[in-house]
XYZ file of C-alpha atoms in Angstrom:
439
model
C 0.000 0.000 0.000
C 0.904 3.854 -0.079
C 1.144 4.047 3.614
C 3.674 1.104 3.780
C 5.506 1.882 1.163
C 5.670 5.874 2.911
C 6.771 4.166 6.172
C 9.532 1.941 4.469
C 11.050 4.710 2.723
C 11.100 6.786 5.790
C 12.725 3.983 7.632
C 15.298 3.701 4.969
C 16.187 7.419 5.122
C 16.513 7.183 8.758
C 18.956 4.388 8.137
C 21.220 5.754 5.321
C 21.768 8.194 7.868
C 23.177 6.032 10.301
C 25.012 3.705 8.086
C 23.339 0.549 8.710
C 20.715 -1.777 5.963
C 17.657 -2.723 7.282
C 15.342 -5.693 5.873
C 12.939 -3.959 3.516
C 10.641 -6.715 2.615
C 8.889 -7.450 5.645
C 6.285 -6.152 7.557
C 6.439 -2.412 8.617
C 6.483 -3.548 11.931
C 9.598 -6.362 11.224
C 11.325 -3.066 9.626
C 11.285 -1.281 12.534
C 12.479 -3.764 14.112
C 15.845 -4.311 12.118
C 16.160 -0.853 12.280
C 16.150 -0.058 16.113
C 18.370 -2.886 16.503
C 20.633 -2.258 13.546
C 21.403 1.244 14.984
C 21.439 -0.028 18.225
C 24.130 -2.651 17.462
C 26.367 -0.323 15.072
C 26.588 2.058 17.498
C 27.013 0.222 21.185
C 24.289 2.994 22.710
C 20.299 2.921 23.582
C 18.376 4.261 20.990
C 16.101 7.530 20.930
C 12.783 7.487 18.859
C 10.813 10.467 18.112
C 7.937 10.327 15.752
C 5.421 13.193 15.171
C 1.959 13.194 13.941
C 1.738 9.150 15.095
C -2.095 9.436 14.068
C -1.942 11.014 10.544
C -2.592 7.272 9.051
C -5.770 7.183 10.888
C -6.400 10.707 10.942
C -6.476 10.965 7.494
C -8.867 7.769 6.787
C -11.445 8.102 9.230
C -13.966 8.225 6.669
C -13.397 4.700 5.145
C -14.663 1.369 5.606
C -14.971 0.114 9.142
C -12.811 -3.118 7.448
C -10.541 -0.233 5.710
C -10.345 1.111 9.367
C -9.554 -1.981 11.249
C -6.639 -2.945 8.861
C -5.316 0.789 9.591
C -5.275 -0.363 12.969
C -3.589 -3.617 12.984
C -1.071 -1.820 10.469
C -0.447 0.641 13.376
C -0.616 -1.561 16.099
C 2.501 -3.838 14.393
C 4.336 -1.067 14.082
C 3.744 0.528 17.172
C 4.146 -2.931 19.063
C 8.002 -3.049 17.891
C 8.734 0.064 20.597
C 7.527 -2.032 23.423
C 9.522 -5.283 21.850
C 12.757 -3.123 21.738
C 12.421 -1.645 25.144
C 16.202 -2.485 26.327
C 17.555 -1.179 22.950
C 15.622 2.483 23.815
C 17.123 5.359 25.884
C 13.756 7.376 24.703
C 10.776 7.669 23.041
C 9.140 10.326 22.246
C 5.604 10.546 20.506
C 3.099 13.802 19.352
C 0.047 14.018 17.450
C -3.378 15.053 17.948
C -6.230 12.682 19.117
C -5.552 10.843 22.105
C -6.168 6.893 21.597
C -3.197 5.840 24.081
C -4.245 3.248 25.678
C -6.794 1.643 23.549
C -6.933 0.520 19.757
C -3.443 0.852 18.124
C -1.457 1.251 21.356
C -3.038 -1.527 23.797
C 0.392 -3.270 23.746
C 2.306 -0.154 24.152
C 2.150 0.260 27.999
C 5.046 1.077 28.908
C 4.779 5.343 27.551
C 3.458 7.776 30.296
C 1.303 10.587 28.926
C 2.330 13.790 29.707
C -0.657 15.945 27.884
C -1.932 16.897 31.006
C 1.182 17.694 33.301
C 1.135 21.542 33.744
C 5.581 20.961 33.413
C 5.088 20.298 29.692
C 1.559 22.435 28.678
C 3.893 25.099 27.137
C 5.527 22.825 25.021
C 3.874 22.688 21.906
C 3.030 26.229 21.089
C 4.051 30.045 21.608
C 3.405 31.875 24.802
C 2.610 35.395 24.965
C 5.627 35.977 26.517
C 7.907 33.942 24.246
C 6.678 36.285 21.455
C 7.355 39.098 23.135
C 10.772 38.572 23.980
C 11.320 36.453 20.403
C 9.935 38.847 18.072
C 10.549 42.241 18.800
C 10.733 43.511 15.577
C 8.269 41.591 13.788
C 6.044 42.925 16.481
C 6.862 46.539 15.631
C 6.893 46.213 12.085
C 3.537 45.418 11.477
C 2.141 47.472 14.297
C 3.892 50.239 12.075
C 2.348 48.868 8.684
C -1.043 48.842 10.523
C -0.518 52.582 11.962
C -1.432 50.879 15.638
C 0.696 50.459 18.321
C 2.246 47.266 19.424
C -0.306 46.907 22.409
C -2.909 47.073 20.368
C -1.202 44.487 17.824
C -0.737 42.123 20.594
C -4.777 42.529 21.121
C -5.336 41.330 18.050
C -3.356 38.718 17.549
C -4.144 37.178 20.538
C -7.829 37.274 20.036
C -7.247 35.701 16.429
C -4.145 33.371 16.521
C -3.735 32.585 20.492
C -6.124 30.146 22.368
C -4.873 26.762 22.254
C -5.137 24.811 25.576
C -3.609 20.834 26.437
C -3.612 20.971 30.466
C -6.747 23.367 31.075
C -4.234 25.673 32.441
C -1.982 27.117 29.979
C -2.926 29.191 26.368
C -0.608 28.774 23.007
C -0.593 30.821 20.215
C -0.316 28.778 16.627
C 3.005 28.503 15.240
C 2.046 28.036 12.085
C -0.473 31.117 11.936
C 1.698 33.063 13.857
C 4.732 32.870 11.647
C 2.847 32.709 8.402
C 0.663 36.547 9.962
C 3.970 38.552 10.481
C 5.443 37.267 7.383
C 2.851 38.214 5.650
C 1.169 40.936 8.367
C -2.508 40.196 7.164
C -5.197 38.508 9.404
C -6.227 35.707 7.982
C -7.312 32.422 8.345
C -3.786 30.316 7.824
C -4.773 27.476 10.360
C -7.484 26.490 7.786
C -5.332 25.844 4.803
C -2.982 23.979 7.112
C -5.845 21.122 8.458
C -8.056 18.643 7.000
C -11.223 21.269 6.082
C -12.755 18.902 3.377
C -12.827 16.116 6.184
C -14.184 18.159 9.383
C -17.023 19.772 6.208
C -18.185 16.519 5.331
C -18.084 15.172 9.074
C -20.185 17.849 10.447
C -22.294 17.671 7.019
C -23.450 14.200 7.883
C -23.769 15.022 12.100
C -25.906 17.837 11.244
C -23.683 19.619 13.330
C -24.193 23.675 13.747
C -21.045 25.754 14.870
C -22.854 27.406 17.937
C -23.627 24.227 19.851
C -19.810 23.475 20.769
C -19.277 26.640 21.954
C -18.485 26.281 26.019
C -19.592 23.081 25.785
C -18.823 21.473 29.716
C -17.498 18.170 30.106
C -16.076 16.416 32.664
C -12.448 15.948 33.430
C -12.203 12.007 32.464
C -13.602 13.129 28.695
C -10.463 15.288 28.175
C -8.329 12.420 30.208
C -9.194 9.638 28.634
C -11.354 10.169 25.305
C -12.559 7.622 23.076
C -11.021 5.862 20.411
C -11.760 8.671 17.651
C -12.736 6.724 15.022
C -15.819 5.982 17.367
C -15.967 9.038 19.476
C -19.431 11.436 19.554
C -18.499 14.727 17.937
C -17.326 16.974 20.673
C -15.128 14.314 21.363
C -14.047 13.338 17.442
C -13.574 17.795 17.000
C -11.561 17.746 20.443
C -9.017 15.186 19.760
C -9.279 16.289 15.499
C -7.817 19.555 17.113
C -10.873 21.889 16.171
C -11.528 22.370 19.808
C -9.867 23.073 22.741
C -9.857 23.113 26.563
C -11.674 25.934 28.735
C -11.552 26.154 32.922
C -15.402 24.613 33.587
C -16.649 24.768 36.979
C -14.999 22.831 40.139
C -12.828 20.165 38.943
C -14.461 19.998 35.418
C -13.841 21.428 31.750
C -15.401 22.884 28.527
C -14.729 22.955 25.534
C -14.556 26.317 22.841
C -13.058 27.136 19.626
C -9.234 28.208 20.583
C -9.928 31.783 18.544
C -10.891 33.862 16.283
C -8.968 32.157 13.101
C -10.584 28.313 13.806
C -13.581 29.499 14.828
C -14.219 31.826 11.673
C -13.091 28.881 9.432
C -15.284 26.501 11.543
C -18.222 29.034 10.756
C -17.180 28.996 6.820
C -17.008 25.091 6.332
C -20.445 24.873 7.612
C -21.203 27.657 5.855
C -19.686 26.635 2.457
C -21.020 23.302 3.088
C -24.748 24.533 3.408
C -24.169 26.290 -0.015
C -22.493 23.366 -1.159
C -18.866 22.924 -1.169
C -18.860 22.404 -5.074
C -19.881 25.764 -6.011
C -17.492 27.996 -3.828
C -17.768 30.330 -6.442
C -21.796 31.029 -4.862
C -20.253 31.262 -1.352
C -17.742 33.915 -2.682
C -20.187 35.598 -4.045
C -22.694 35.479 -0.709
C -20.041 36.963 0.594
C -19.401 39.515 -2.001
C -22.681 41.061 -1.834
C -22.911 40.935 2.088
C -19.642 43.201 2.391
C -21.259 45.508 0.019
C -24.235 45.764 1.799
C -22.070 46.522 4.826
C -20.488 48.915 3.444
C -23.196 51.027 1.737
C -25.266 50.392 4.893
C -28.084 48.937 2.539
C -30.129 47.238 4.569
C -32.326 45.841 2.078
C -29.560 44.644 0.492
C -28.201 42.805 3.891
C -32.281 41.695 3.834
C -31.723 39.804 0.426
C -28.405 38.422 0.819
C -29.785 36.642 4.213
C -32.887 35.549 2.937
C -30.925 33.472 0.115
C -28.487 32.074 2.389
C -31.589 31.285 4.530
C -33.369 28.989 1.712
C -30.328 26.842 1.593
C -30.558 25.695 5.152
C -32.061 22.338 5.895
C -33.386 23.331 9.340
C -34.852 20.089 10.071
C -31.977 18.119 9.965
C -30.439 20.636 12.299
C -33.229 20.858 15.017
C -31.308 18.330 16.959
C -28.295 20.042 17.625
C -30.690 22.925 18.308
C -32.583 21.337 20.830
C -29.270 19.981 22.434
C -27.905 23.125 23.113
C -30.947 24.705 24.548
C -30.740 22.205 26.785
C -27.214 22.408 27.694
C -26.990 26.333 28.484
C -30.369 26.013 30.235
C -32.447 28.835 28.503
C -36.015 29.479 27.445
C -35.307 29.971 23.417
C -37.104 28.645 20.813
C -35.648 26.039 18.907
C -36.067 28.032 15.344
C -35.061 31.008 16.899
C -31.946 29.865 18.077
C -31.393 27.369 14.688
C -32.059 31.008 12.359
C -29.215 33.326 14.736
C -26.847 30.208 14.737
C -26.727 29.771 10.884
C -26.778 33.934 10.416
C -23.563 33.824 13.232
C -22.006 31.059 11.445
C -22.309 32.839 7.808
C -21.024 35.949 9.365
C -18.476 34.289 11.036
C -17.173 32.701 7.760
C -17.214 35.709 5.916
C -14.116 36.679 8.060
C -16.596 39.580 9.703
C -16.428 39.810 13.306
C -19.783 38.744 14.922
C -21.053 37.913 18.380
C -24.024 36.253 19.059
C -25.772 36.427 22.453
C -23.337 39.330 23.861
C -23.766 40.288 27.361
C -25.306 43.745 28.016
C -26.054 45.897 31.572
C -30.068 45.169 30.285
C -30.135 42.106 28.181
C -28.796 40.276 25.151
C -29.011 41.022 21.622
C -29.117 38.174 19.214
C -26.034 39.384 17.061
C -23.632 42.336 17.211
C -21.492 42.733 13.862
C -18.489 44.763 13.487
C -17.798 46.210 10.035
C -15.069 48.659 9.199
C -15.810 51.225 11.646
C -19.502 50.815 11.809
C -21.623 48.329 14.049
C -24.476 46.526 13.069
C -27.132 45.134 16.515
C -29.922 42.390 15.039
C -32.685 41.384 17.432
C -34.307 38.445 15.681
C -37.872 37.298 16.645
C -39.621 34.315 14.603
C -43.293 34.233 13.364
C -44.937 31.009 13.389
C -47.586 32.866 11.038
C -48.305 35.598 9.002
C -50.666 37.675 11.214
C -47.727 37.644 13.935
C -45.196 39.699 11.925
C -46.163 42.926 13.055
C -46.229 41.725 16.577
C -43.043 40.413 16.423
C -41.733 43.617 14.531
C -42.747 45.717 17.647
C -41.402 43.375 19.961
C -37.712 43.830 18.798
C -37.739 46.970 18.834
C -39.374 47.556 21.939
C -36.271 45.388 23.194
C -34.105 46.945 21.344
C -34.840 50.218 22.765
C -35.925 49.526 26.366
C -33.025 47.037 26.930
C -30.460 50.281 25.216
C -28.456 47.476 23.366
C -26.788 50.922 21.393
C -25.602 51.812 24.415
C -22.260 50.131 24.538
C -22.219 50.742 20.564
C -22.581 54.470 20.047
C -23.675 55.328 16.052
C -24.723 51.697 15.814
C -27.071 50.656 13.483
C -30.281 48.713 14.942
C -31.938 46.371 12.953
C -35.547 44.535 13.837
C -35.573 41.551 12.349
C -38.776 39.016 11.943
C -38.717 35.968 10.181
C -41.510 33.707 8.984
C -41.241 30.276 9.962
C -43.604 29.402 7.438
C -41.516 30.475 4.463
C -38.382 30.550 6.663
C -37.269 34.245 4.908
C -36.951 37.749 6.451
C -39.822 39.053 5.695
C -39.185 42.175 8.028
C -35.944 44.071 8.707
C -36.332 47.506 9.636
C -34.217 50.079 11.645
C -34.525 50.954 15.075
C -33.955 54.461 15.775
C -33.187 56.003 19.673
């Protein structure tokens, strides 16, 4: 297979390096094998191993075959098994990846490793601190505050809303290498971490969950889930996103966690996929042009504009097949919302979201809550949705948001803002209202 042959020329690599031939027509685990004890031999001294991304092979074929999956598996676990069979040749072993199968599956022979993801000693390994990247970048730091006319303070605001986030112990935050390098090389906010992943996988994954973006956000769990997970192949999908890397660890209440989004950059191309994926992910050309028109409409403060936009995103939605994750987050945060109410802001928040446009959905106020709070340019943009289960209740509904948009004072916090009333018929599931709210 690919994946064997991959391994074997790896394996040969390794050994060119050190001199030594290794038996080559064997299993991957046999190779191994002759290659741990070759070195180990030539050289009269314990061996270090150190292999990254150990669950790439299964990572990347999750979606096959349960048979296709089970002979990943065994291919693994005979390769894998070889560390534990060499244990007096090895000084050191040394394994990193993402999802967290230790001790089950591929690695229930390999006892003998300790797992260190959740000692507080080692949760600033894999990452950036804040303070590494002040001391280690200086002058990228000040360069691009300079290209952006801001000061560095305010740079290292930004950057740590969109690139930092990234939790292993539930105690310390990382900032993304890769997005972090790849942003002052290029000094433009975007979504790097996206390109980097598996998008088509996680898109088709939460296509066939019916997953929405909202429902995972602080979403508790207790402290065994992050311990000891599933085996990811069958794992429920906080748990398949958590150990896929698409979510991280939060503080939760008394000894427990929950799990969010690490920032800005994986939550906006979180919110696209699902996004894309409603519009279909074959005809990116219609999402780029969703998104065309909604800047636009922004930007000219056209409201019937942002009205029609919406309302086409809107009719691509299967709401039905989303109602579940609906209902399951209603339940979790423990509020009195209506399920279509909550599905309508959640796919609105996620298509803002993915349009790179920073959006907040349920933000905190002195008063109350509005449904969405949009950031554009310089301007601000506060939605109060209501939804009418029939015609004759669009007026009422009309005068209902913005009787809470005024007596709650949700432009308070937003001076200039624009206020938009928004009612939407269940029936016909479009906008059939949007008007502004004036002081």
């Amino acid at each position: 297979t690919m994946m064997r042959k991959s391994i074997l020329r790896m394996l040969s690599k390794i050994a060119k390096i050190h001199d030594v031939q290794i038996i080559t027509d064997v299993s991957i685990g046999d190779a191994l094998n002759s290659l741990i004890t070759e070195v180990y031999e030539k050289n009269i001294s314990k061996v270090v191993i150190l292999i990254d991304e150990y669950d790439k092979p299964l990572l990347d074929n999750l979606f096959k075959s349960e048979e296709q999956i089970e002979a990943i598996k065994e291919f693994l676990s005979d390769f894998y098994t070889q560390i534990k069979a060499n244990e007096e040749c090895l000084k050191f072993v040394f394994l990193t990846g993402i999802s967290k199968f230790a001790r089950v599956g591929i690695f229930s022979k390999l006892n003998n490793l300790t797992d260190v993801s959740f000692d507080a000693q080692y949760g600033e390994m894999c990452g950036y601190t804040e303070d590494e990247i002040k001391q280690y970048f200086p002058d990228y730091l000040q360069d691009t505050a300079d290209a952006m006319n801001i000061t560095t303070d305010e740079l290292m605001d930004k950057i740590r809303n969109y690139y930092d986030g990234f939790c292993f112990d539930g105690i310390h935050r990382l900032y993304n290498p890769y997005s972090t390098l790849l942003f002052f090389a290029k000094k433009d906010f975007s979504n790097y971490w996206f390109t980097s992943g598996t998008p088509k996988m996680i898109a088709d994954y939460m296509k066939d969950k019916h997953l929405t973006v909202e429902q995972f956000r602080n979403f508790p769990i207790e402290k065994d889930f992050a311990q000891n997970p599933a085996d990811i192949d069958v794992a429920g999908p906080e748990n398949f996103l958590y150990q896929s890397g698409y979510l991280t660890l939060r503080e939760g209440t008394t000894n427990d966690y929950s799990l969010d989004y690490p920032n800005t950059e994986v939550l906006n191309s979180m919110s696209k996929l699902l996004a894309m994926n409603i519009v279909s992910l074959d005809k990116q050309n219609n999402y780029l042009n969703f998104e065309k028109e909604l800047r636009n409409s922004l930007f000219f403060k056209d409201i019937n504009g942002l009205k029609s936009v919406f309302n086409r995103f809107l009719a691509l939605i299967p709401y039905d097949d989303f109602r579940g994750a609906a209902e399951q987050n209603i339940s979790i945060e423990g509020v009195r919302l209506p399920v279509q109410e909550w599905l309508y802001r959640s796919c609105l928040f996620s298509f803002l979201q993915g349009c790179g446009l920073v959006a907040h959905a349920e933000v905190h106020q002195a008063k109350g809550r509005p449904d969405l709070v949009l950031a554009y340019k310089k301007d601000f943009f506060i939605i109060e949705i209501k939804v009418a289960n029939k015609s004759e209740d669009v007026q009422a509904k009309l005068t209902e948001a913005e009787t809470q948009i005024r007596e709650k004072e949700y432009i308070k916090p937003y001076p200039n803002a624009i206020c938009l009333a928004m009612v939407i018929d269940d029936t016909q599931r479009q906008i059939v209202k949007c008007e502004e709210v004036g002081n």
